Coordinates of C-alpha atoms in Angstrom, one line a residue:
X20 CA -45.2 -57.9 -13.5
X21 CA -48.2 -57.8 -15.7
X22 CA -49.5 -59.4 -18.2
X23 CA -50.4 -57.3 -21.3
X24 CA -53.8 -58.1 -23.6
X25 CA -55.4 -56.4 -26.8
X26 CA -59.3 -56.9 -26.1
X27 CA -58.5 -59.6 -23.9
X28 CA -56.2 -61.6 -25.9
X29 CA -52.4 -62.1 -24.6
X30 CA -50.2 -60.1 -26.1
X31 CA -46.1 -60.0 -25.6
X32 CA -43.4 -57.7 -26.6
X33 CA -42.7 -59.9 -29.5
X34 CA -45.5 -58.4 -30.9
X35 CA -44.1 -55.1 -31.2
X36 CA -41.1 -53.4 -33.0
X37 CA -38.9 -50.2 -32.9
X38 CA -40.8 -47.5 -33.6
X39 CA -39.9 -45.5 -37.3
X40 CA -39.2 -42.1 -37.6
X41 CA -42.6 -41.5 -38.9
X42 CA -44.0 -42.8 -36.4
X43 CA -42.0 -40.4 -34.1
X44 CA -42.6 -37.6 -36.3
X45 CA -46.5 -38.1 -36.2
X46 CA -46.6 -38.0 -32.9
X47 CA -44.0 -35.0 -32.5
X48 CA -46.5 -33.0 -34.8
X49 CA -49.6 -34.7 -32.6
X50 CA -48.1 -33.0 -29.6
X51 CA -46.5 -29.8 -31.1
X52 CA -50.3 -28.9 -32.9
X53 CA -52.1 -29.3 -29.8
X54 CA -49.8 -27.5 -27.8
X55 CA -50.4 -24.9 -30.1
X56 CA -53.9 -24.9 -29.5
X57 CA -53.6 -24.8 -25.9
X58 CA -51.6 -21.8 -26.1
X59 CA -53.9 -19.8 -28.1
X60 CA -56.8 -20.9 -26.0
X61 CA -54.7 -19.1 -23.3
X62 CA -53.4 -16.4 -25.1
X63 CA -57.4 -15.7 -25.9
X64 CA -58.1 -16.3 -22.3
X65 CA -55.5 -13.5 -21.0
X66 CA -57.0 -11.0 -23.2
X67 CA -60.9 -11.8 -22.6
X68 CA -60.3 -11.6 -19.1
X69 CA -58.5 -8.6 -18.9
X70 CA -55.5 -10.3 -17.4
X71 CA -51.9 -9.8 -16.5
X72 CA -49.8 -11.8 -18.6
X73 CA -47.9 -13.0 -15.3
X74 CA -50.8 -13.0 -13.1
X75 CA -52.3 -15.6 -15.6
X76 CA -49.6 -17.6 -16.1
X77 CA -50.2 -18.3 -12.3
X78 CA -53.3 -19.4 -13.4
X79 CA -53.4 -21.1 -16.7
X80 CA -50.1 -22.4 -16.7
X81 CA -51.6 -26.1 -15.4
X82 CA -54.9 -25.5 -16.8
X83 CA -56.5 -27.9 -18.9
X84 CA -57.4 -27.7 -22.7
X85 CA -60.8 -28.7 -21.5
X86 CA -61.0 -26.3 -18.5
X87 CA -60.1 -23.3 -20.6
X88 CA -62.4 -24.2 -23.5
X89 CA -65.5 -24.6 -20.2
X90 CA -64.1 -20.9 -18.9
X91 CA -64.2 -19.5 -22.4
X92 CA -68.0 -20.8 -22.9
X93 CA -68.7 -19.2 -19.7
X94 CA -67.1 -15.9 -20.2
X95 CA -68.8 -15.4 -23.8
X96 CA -72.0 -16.6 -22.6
X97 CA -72.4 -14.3 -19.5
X98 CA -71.2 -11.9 -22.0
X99 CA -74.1 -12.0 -24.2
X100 CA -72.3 -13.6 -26.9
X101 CA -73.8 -16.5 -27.5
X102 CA -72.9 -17.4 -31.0
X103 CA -69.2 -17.5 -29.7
X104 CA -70.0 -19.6 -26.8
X105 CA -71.5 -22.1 -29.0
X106 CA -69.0 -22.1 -31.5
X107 CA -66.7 -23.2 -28.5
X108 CA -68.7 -25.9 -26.7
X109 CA -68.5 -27.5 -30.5
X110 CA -64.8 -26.9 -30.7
X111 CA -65.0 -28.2 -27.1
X112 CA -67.1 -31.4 -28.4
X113 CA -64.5 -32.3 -31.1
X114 CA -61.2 -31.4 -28.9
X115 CA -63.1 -33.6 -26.4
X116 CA -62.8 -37.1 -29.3
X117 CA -59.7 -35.5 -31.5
X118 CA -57.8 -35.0 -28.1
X119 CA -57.9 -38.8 -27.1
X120 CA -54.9 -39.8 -29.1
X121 CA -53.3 -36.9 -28.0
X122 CA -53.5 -37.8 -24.6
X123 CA -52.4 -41.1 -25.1
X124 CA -49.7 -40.3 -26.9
X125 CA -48.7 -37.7 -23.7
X126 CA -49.4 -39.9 -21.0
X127 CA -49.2 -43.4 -21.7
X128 CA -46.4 -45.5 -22.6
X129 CA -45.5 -46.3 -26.1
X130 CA -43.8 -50.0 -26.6
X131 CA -43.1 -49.8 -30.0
X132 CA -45.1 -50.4 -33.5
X133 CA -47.2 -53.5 -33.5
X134 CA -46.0 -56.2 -36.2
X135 CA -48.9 -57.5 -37.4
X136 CA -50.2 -53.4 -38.7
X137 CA -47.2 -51.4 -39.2
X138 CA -49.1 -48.2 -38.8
X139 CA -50.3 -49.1 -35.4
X140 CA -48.5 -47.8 -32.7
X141 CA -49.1 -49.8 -29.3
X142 CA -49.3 -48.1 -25.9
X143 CA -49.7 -49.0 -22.2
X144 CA -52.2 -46.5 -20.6
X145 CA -52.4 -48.2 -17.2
X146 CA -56.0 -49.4 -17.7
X147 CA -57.0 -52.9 -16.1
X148 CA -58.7 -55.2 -18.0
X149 CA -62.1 -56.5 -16.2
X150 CA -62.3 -60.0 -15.1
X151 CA -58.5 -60.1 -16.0
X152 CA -56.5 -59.9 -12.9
X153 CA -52.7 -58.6 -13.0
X154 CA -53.1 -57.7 -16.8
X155 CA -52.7 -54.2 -18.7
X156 CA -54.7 -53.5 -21.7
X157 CA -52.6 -52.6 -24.4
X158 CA -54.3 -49.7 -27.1
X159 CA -53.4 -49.3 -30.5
X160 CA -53.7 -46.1 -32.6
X161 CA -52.9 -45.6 -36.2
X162 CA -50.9 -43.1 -37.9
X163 CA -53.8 -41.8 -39.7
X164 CA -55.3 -41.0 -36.4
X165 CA -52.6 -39.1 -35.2
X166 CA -52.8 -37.1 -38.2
X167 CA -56.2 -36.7 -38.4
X168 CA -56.0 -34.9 -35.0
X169 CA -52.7 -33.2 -35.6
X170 CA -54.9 -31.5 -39.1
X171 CA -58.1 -31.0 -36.6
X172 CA -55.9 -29.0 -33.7
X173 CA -54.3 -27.2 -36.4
X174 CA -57.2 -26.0 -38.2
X175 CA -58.7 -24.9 -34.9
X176 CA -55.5 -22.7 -33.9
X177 CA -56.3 -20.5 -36.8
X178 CA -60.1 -20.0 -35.8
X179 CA -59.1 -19.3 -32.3
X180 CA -56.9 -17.0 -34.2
X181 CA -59.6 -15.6 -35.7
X182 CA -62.2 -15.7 -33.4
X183 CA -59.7 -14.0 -30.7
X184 CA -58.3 -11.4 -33.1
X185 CA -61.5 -10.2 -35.7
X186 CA -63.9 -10.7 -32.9
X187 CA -65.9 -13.0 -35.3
X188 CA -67.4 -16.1 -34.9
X189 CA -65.7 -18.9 -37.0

């Protein structure tokens, strides 16, 4: 078994509690608006490339967030549209910071709420600690950060929306 540390310093499950409902909630809505956004993106990509809704299922269905933002760059760019391409290397830029907790909320596992700060929630994202052997470093995100990305991916689903649908930049 591992030991678990916070920047180094021990750190047990008597540190942590149950999580809250809000705290389930917040990440529910974390996960549920960037799946959103992921969809869209694909939705988008179906119709700029001129695709079979089955044939590109058999493509996008695994694809990245990331992957289909870089695709969408390239498509608009070779294109000659390079407004749109550089509205989307920004969106890119932002998903690539906003989408952190995201992905730690998805992939890592989440121990419980940390006593000391009720608002952070602790995870275990199987990252070593260096110079620590046998020990897990634990991360902590807040509340506020969850929603702060669950109001950023939401905000970009409607100018994907828009940018897919008006042919506009956003």
């Amino acid at each position: 078994m591992s030991k678990l540390s916070i920047e180094g310093r021990p750190f047990g499950m008597k540190d942590v509690c149950g999580l809250a409902i809000r705290h389930r909630l917040a990440m529910a809505d974390l996960v549920l608006g960037f799946a959103s956004l992921d969809t869209h993106l694909s939705n988008w990509m179906v119709e700029a490339f001129q695709m079979r809704s089955d044939r590109a299922a058999l493509l996008l269905q695994h694809m990245s967030i990331s992957t289909k933002y870089r695709k969408l760059i390239l498509l608009f760019d070779h294109e000659g549209q390079p407004e749109k391409a550089k509205w989307l290397k920004k969106s890119k830029n932002a998903f690539e910071i906003q989408g952190e907790v995201r992905n730690l909320v998805c992939h890592a596992e989440c121990i419980g709420v940390w006593r000391a700060e009720p608002d952070l929630v602790a995870f275990v994202p199987l990252n070593y600690v260096p110079g620590l052997p046998a020990t897990l470093e634990i991360e902590l995100r807040s509340l506020k950060q969850m929603e702060v990305a669950t109001k950023w991916a939401a905000e970009q689903v409607g100018l994907v929306i828009d940018a897919w649908t008006t042919d506009s930049t956003p």
